[in-house]
PDB file of C-alpha atoms in Angstrom:
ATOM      1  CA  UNK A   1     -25.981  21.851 -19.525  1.00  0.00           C
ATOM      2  CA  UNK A   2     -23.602  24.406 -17.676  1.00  0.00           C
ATOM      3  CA  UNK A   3     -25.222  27.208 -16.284  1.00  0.00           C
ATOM      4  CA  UNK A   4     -23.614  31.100 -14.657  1.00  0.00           C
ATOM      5  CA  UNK A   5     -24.956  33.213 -12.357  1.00  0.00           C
ATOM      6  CA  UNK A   6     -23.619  35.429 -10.240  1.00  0.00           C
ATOM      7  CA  UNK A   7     -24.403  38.457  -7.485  1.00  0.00           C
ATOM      8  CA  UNK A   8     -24.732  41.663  -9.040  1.00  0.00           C
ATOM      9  CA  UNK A   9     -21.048  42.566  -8.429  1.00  0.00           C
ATOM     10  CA  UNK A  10     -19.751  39.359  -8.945  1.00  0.00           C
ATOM     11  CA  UNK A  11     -18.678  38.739  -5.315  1.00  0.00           C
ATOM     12  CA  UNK A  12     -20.560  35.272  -5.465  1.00  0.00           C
ATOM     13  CA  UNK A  13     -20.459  33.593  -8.733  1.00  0.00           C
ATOM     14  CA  UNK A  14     -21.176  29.859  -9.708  1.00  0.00           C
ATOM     15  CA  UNK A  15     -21.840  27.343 -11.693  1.00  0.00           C
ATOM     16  CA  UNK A  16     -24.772  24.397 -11.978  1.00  0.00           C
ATOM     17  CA  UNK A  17     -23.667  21.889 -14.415  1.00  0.00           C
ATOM     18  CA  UNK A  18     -27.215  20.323 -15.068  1.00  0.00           C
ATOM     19  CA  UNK A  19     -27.542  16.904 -15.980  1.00  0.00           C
ATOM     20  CA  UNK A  20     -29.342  15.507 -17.819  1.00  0.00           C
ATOM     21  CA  UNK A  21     -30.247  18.836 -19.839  1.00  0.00           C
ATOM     22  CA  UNK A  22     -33.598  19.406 -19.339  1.00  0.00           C
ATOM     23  CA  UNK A  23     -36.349  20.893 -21.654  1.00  0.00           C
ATOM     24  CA  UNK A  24     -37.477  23.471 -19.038  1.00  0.00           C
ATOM     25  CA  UNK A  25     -35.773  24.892 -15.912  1.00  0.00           C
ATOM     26  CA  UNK A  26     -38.751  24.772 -12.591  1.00  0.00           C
ATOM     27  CA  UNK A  27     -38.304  27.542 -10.857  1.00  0.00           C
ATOM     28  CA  UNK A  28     -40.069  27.562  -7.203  1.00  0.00           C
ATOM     29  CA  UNK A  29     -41.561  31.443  -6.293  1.00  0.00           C
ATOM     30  CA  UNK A  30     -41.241  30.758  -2.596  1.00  0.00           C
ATOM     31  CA  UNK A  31     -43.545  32.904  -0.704  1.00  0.00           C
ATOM     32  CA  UNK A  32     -42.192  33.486   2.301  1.00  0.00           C
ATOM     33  CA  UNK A  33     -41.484  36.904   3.447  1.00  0.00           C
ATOM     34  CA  UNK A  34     -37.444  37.025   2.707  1.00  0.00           C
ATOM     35  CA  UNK A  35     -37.698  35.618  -0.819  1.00  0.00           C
ATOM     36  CA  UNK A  36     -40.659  37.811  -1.764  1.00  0.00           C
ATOM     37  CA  UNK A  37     -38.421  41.198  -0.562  1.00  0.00           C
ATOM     38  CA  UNK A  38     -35.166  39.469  -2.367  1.00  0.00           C
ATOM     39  CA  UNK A  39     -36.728  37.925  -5.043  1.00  0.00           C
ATOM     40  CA  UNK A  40     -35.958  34.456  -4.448  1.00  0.00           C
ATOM     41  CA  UNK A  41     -36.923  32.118  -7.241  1.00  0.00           C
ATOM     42  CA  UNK A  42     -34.934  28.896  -6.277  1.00  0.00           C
ATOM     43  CA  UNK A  43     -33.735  26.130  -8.878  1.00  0.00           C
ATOM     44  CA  UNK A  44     -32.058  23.113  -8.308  1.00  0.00           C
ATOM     45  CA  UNK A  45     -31.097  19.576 -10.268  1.00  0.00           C
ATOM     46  CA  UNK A  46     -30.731  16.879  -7.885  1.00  0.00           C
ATOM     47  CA  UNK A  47     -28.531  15.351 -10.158  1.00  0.00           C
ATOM     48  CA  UNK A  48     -26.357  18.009 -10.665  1.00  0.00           C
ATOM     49  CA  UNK A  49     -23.269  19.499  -9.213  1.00  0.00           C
ATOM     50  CA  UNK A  50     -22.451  23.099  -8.136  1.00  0.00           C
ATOM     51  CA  UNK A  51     -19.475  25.159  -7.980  1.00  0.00           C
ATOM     52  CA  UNK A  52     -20.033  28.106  -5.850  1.00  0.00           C
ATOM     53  CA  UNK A  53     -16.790  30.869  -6.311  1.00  0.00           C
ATOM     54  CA  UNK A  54     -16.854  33.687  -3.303  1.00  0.00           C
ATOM     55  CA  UNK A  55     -13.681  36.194  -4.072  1.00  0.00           C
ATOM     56  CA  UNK A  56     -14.372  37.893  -0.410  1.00  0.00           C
ATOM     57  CA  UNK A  57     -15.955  35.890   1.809  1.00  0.00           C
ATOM     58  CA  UNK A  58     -16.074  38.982   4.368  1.00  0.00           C
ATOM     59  CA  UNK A  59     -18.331  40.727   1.650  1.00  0.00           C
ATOM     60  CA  UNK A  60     -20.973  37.900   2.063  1.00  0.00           C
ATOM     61  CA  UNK A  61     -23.605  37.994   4.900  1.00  0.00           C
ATOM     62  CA  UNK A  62     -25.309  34.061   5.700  1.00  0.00           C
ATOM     63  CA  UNK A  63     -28.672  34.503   6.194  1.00  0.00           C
ATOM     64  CA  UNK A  64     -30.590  32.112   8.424  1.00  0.00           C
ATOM     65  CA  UNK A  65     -34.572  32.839   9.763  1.00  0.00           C
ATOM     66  CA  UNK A  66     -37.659  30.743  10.884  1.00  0.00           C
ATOM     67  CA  UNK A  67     -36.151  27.150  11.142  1.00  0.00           C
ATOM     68  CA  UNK A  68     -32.747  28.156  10.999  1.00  0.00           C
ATOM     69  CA  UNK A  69     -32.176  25.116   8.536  1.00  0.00           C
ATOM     70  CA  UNK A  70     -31.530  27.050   5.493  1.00  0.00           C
ATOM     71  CA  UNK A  71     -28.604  29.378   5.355  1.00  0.00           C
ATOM     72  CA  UNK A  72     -29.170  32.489   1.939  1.00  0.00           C
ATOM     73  CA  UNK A  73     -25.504  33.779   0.662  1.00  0.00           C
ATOM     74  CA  UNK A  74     -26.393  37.201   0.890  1.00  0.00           C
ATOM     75  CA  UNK A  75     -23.907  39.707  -1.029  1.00  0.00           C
ATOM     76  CA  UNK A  76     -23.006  42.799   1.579  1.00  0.00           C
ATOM     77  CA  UNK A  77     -21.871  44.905  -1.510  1.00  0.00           C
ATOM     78  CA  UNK A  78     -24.400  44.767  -3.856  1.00  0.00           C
ATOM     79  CA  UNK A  79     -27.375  42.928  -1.570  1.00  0.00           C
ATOM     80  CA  UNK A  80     -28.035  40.098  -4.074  1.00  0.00           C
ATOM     81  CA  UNK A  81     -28.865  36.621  -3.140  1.00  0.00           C
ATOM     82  CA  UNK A  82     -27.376  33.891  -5.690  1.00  0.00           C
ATOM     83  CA  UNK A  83     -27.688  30.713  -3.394  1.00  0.00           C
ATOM     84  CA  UNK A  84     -29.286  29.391  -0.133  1.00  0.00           C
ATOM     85  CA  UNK A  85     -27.578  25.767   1.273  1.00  0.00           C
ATOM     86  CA  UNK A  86     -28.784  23.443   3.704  1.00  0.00           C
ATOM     87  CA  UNK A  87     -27.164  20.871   5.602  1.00  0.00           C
ATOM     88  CA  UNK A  88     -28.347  17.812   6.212  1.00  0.00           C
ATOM     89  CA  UNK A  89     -26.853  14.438   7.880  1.00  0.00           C
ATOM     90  CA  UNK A  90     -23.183  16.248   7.081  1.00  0.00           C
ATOM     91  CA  UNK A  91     -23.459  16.921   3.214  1.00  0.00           C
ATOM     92  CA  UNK A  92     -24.361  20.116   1.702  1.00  0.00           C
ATOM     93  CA  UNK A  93     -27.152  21.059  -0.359  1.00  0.00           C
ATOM     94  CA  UNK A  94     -27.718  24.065  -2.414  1.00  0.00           C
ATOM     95  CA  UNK A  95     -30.486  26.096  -4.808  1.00  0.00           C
ATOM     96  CA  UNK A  96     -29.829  28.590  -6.927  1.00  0.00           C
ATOM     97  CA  UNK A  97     -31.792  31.645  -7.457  1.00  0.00           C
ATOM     98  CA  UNK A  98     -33.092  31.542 -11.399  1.00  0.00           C
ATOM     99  CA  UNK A  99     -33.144  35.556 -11.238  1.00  0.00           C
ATOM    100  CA  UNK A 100     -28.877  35.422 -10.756  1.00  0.00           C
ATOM    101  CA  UNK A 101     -28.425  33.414 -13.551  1.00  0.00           C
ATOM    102  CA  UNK A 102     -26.725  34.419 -16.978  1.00  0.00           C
ATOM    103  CA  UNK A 103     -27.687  33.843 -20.288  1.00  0.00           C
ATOM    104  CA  UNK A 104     -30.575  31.913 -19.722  1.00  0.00           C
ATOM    105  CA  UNK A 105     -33.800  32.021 -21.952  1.00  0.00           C
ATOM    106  CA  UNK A 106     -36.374  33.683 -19.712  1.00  0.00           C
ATOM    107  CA  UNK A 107     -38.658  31.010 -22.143  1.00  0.00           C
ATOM    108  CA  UNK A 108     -36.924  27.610 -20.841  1.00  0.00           C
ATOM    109  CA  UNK A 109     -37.899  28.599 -16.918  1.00  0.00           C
ATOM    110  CA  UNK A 110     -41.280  26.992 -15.735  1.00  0.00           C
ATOM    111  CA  UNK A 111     -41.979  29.224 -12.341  1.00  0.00           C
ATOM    112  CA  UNK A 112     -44.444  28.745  -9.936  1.00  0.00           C
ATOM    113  CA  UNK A 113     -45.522  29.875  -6.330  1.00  0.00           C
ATOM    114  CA  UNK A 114     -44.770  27.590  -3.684  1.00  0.00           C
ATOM    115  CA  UNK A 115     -44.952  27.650   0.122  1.00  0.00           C
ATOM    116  CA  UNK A 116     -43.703  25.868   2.989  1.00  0.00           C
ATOM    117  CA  UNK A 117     -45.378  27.543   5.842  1.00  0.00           C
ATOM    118  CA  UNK A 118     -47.110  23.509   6.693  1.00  0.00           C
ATOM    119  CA  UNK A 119     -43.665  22.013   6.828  1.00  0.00           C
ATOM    120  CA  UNK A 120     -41.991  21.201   9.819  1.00  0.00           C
ATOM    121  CA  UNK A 121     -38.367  20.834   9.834  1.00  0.00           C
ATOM    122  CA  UNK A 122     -37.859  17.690   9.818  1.00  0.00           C
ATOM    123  CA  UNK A 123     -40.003  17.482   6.233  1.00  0.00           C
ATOM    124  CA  UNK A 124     -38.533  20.134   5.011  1.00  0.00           C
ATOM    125  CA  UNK A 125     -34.833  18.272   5.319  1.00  0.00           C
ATOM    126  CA  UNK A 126     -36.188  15.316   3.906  1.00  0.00           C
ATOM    127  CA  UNK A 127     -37.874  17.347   0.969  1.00  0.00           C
ATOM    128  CA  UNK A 128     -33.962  19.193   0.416  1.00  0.00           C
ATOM    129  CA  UNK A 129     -32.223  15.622   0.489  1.00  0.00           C
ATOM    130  CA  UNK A 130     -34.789  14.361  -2.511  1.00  0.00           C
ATOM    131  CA  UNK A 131     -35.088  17.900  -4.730  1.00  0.00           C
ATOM    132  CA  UNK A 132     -31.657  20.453  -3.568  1.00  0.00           C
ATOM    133  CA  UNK A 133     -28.134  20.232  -5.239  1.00  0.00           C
ATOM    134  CA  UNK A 134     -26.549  17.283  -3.683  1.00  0.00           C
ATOM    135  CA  UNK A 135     -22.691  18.189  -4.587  1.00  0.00           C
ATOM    136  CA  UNK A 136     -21.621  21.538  -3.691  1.00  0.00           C
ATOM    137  CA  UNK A 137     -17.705  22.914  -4.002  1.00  0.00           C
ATOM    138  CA  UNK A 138     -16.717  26.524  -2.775  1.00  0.00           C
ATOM    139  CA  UNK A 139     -13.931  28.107  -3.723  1.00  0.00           C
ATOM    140  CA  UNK A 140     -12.788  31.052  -1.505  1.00  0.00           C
ATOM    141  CA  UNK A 141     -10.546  33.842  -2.352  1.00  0.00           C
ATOM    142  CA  UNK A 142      -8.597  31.642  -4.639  1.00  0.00           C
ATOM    143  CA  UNK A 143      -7.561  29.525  -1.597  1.00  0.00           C
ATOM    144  CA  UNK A 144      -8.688  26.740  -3.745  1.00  0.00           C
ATOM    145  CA  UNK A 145     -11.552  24.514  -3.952  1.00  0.00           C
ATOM    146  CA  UNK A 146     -13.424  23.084  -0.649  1.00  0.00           C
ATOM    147  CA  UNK A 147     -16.162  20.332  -0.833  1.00  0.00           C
ATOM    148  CA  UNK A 148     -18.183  21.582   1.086  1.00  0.00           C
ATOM    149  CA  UNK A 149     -19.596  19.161   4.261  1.00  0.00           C
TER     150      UNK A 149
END
């Protein structure tokens, strides 16, 4: 399955292919303070591959707090937040926020609440390598496409 989403003004778009298709989409409700305000429901197939598309990359604000190990693509025009990465051992790993995407039957997403406020870092990496995007492309002002490391 091939899934859109974008930023409000389209600054940060992408696409998830998803495989295999699933029945349902799980959608994590994080709980921390900076999701709840941006409303950060996070998605991710850790069998899948991502193609995030940035047309100006001085238009998007990285976002890093507590642990520093996640980094949110924040949109400086329109103040969305389509995707959050975290790098681990080198590679890049993404989510994608379920309330960006396009198209999507509200009635295939499967969201629940979910904190990390007990995991320590080095957990928390561990739980990204197993359950986050594992490829992850940009493409940047049409410079082309990047895998990103």
């Amino acid at each position: 399955m091939r899934l859109q989403g974008s930023c409000h003004c389209r600054n940060i778009t992408y696409t998830l292919d998803w495989t295999p298709e699933p029945a349902e989409i799980p959608a994590r409700r994080c709980t921390c303070s900076f999701c709840v305000k941006h409303g950060g429901v996070w998605t991710a197939c850790p069998t899948g591959a991502l193609e995030v598309r940035i047309e100006d990359r001085g238009a998007v604000s990285p976002y890093a707090f507590g642990t520093r190990t996640a980094e949110f693509l924040v949109c400086a025009r329109c103040g969305a937040v389509p995707v959050a990465t975290s790098t681990v051992g080198g590679q890049t790993f993404a989510v994608v926020n379920v309330n960006t995407l396009e198209g999507l039957d509200p009635a295939r997403v499967c969201e629940a609440p979910v904190t990390f406020d007990d995991e320590d870092a080095a957990t928390r990496l561990v739980r990204r390598t197993r359950a986050w995007i594992p490829t992850v492309r940009f493409v940047v002002g049409g410079a082309g496409t990047r895998e990103a490391s």
